[in-house]
Coordinates of C-alpha atoms and ligand atoms in Angstrom, one line a residue:
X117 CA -127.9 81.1 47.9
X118 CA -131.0 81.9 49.4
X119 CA -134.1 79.5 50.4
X120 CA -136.1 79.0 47.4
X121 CA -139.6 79.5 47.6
X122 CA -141.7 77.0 45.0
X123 CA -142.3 79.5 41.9
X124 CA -144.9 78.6 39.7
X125 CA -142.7 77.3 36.5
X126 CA -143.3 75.0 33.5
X127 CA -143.0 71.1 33.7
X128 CA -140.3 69.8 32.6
X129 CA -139.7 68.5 28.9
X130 CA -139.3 65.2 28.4
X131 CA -136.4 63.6 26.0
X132 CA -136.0 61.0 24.1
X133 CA -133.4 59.7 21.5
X134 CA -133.9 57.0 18.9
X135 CA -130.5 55.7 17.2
X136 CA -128.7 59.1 17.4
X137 CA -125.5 58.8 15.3
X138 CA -123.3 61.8 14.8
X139 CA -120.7 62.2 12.2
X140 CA -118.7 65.4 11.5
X141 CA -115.5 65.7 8.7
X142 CA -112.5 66.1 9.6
X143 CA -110.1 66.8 7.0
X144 CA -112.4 65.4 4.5
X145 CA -112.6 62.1 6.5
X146 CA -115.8 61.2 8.2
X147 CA -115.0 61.2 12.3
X148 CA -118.1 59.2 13.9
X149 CA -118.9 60.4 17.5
X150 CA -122.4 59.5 18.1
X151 CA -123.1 55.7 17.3
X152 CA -126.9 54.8 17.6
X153 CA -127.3 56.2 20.9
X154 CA -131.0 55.7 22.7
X155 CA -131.7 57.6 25.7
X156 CA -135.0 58.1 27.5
X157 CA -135.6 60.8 30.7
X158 CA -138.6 62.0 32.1
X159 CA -139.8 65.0 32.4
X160 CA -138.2 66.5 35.4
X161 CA -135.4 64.2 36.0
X162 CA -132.1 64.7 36.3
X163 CA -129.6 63.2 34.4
X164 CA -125.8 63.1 34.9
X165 CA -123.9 61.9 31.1
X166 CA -120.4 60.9 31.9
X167 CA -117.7 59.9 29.7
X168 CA -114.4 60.3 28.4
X169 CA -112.9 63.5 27.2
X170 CA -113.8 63.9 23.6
X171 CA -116.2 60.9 23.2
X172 CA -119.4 62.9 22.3
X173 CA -121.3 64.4 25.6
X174 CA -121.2 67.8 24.1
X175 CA -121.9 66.8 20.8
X176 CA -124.9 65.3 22.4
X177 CA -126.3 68.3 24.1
X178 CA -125.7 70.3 21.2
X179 CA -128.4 67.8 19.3
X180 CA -130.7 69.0 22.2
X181 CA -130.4 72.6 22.1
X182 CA -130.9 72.1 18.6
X183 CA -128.0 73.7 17.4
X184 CA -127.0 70.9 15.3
X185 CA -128.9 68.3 13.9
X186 CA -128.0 64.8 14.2
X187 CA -126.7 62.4 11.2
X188 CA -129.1 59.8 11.8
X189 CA -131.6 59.1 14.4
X190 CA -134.0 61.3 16.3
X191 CA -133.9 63.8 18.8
X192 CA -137.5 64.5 20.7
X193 CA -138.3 66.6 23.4
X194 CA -142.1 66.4 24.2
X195 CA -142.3 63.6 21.6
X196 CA -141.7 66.2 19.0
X197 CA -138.8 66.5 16.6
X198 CA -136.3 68.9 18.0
X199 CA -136.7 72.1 15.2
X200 CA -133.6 74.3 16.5
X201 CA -132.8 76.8 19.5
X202 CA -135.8 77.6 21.6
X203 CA -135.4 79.8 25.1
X204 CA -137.5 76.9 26.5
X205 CA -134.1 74.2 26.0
X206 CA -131.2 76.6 27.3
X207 CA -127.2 74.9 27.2
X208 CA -124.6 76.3 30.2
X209 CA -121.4 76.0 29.0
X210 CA -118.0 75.7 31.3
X211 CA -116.7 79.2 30.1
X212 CA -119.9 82.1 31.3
X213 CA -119.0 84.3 28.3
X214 CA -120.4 87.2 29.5
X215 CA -120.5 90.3 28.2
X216 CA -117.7 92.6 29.7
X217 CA -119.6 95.8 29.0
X218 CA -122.8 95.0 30.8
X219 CA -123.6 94.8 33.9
X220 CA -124.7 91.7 36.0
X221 CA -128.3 92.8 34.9
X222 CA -127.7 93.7 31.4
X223 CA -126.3 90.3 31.0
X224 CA -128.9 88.5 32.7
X225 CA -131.3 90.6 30.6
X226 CA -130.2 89.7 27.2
X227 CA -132.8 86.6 26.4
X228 CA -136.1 88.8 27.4
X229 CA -134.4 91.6 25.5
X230 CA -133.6 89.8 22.7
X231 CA -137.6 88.8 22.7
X232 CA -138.8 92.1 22.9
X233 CA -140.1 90.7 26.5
X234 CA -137.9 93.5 28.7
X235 CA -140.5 96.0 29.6
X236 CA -143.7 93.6 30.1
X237 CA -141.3 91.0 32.2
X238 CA -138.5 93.0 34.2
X239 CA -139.3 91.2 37.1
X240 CA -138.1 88.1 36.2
X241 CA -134.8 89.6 35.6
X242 CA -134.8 90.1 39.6
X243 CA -136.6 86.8 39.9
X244 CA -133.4 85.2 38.1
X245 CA -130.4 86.8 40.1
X246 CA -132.4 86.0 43.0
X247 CA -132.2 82.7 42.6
X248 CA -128.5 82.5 42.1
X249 CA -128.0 84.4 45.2
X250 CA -126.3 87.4 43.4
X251 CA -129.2 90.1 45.1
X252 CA -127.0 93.2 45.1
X253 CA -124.6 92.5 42.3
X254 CA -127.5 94.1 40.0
X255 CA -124.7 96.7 38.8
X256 CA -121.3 94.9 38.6
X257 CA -119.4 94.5 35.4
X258 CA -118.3 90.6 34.8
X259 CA -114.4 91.9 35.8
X260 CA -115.6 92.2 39.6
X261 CA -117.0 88.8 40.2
X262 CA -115.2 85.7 41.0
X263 CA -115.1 82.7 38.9
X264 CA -118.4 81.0 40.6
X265 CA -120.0 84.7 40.3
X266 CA -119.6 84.9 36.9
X267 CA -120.9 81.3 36.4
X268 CA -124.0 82.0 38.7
X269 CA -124.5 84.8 36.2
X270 CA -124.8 82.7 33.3
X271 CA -126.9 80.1 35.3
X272 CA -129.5 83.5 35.8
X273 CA -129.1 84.0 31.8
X274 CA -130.4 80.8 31.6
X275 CA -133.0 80.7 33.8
X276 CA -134.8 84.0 32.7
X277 CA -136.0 81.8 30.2
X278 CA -137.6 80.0 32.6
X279 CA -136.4 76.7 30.4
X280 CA -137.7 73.4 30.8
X281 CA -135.0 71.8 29.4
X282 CA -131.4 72.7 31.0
X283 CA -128.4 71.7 29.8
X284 CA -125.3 71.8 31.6
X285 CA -121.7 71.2 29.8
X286 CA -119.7 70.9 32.4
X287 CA -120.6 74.2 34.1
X288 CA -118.9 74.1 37.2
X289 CA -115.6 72.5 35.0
X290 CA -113.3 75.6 36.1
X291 CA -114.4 76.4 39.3
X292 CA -112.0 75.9 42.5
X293 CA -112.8 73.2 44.6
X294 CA -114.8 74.7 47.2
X295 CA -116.5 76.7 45.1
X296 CA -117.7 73.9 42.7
X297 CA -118.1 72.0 46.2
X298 CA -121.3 75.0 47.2
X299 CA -122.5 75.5 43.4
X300 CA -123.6 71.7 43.4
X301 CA -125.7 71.8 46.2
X302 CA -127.1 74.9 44.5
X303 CA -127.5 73.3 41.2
X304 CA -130.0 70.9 43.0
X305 CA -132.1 73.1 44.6
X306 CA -132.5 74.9 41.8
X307 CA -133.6 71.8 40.0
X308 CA -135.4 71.0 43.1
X309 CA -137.8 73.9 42.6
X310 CA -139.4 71.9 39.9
X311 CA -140.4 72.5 36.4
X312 CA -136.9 71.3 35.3
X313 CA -135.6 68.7 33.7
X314 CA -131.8 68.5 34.1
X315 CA -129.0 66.9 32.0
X316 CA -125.2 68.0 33.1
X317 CA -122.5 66.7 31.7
X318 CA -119.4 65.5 33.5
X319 CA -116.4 63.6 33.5
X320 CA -116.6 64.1 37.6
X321 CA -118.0 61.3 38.9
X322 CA -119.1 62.6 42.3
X323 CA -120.5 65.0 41.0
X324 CA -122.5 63.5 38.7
X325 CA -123.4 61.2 42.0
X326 CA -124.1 63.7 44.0
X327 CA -126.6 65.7 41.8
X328 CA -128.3 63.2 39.7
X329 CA -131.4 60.8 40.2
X330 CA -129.4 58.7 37.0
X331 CA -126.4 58.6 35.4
X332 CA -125.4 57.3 32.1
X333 CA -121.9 56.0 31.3
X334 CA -120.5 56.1 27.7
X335 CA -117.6 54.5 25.7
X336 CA -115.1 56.4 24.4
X337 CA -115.7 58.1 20.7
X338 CA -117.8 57.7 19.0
X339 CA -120.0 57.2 22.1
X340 CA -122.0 54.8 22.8
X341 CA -124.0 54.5 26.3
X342 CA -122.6 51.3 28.0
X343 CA -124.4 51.4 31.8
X344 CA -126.4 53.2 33.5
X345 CA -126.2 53.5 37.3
X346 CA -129.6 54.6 39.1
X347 CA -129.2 56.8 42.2
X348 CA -131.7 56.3 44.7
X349 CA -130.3 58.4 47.3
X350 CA -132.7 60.9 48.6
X351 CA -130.6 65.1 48.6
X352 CA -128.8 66.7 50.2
X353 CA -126.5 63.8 49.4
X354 CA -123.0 63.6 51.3
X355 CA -120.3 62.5 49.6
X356 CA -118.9 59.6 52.2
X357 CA -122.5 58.1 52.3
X358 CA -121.6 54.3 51.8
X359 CA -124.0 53.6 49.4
X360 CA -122.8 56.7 46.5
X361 CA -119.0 55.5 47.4
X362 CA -119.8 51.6 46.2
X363 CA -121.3 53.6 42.9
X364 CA -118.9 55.4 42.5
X365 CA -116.5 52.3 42.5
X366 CA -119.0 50.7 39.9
X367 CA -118.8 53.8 38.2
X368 CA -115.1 54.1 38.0
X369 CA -114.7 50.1 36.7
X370 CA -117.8 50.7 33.9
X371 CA -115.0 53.9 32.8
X372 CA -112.2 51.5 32.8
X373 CA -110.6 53.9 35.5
X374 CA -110.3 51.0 38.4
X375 CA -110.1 47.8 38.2
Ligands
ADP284 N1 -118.2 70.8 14.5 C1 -117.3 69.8 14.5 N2 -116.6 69.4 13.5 C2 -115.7 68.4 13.5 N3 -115.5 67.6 14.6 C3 -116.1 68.0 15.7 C4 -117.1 69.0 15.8 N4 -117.6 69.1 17.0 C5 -117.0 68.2 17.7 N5 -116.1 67.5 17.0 C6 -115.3 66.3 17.4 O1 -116.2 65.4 18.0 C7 -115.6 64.7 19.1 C8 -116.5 64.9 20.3 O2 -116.5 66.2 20.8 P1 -117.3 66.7 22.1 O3 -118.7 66.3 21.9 O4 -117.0 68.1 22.3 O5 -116.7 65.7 23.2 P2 -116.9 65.8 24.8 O6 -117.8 66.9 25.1 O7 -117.4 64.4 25.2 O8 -115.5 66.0 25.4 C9 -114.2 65.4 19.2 O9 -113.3 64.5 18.6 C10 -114.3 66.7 18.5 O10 -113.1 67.0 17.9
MG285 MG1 -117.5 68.6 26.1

């Protein structure tokens, strides 16, 4: 990925949740997921959410997009109720789901062209596949890029939004090792660029030590937040610095992994 420059962008939203509880049915019995969860993070933080498979983290960012509303509780960004999907609160998933028929650029298009914003605001199109380092992919179809291609793709789908809210499920979930390795060091200077706040969900714990300023730790379903581990380590961070390796002992024994 290339140097980033500081672009002028938005501040980040801030986001708050009072007594969130979620509670879907399943086969006509009520399945709790969210219980009376309260989390607070500044605008232009980043926040890792980590917890066990199923217990709620996506559930959670789906509140935040606003593609769900929650059964109890509220969900504010900006101090304001959360109304439904907005460009300016834009969710990654693992899977890029791109569109096989368009090109790198036709995908990364789609927000501004959904908005009728296309012609007046091309530029940010290039401005956005800049940024993931993809600068002369323009014209590839989604079945000639690699795994982390096609998820820097979907990162620049994002960011043509120029969101101020960015949620990440677990984007770098099926990448290889080495790849997932380069895209988290890319994932913070993207944040790094300001204008951002992050919150990425993850049941890695390095990673969620290596790219957050805070991580919260959450029971099993329905989740519940049970710590919260502050990282004061200035970035780039390195993953044998002695300081994440005690946290992420501390983080381990808060998961019940390690005793
Ligand atoms: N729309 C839904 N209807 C019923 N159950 C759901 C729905 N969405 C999620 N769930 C259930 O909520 C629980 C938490 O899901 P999810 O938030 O995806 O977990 P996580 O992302 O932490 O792995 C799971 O048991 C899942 O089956
Ligand atoms: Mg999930």
């Amino acid at each position: 990925m290339v140097a980033l420059e500081k672009i002028e962008t938005a501040q980040g939203m801030a986001v708050r949740l009072e007594g969130v509880s979620q509670r879907f049915l399943l086969d006509g019995k009520p399945l709790p997921v969210l219980d009376h969860v309260n989390l607070d993070v500044a605008p232009g933080e980043f926040v890792a959410l980590l917890g066990p498979s199923g217990c709620g983290k996506s559930t959670l960012l789906r509140l935040l997009a606003g593609l769900d509303a929650p059964s109890e509780g509220e969900v504010l960004t900006d101090e304001t109720p959360v109304p439904g999907p907005d460009p300016s609160r834009v969710l990654v998933f693992q899977d890029p789901t791109l569109y096989p028929w368009r090109t790198v650029r036709a995908n990364v298009a789609l927000g501004l062209e959904a908005r009728g914003l296309l012609r007046t605001q091309a530029h940010r199109v290039d401005d956005a596949i800049r940024l993931v380092g993809l600068t002369g992919f323009d014209s590839a179809y989604p079945h000639q890029l690699s795994g982390g291609m096609a998820q820097r793709v979907a990162l620049a789908r994002a960011l043509v939004n120029d969101p101020r809210l960015l949620l990440l499920d677990e984007p770098l979930g099926k990448l290889d090792s080495l790849t997932r390795l380069s895209m988290q060091g890319e994932l913070v200077r993207l944040w790094q660029r300001g204008g951002l706040t992050a919150l990425l969900v993850t049941h890695d714990v390095e990673e969620a030590l290596i790219l957050a300023q805070r991580v919260i730790i959450f029971s099993p379903r329905p989740a519940r937040i049970t710590a919260e581990l502050v990282v004061d380590r200035p970035y780039p961070r390195h993953r044998d610095d002695p300081h994440l390796v005690e946290l992420r002992r501390e983080a381990l024994a808060l998961l019940g992994l390690q005793d």
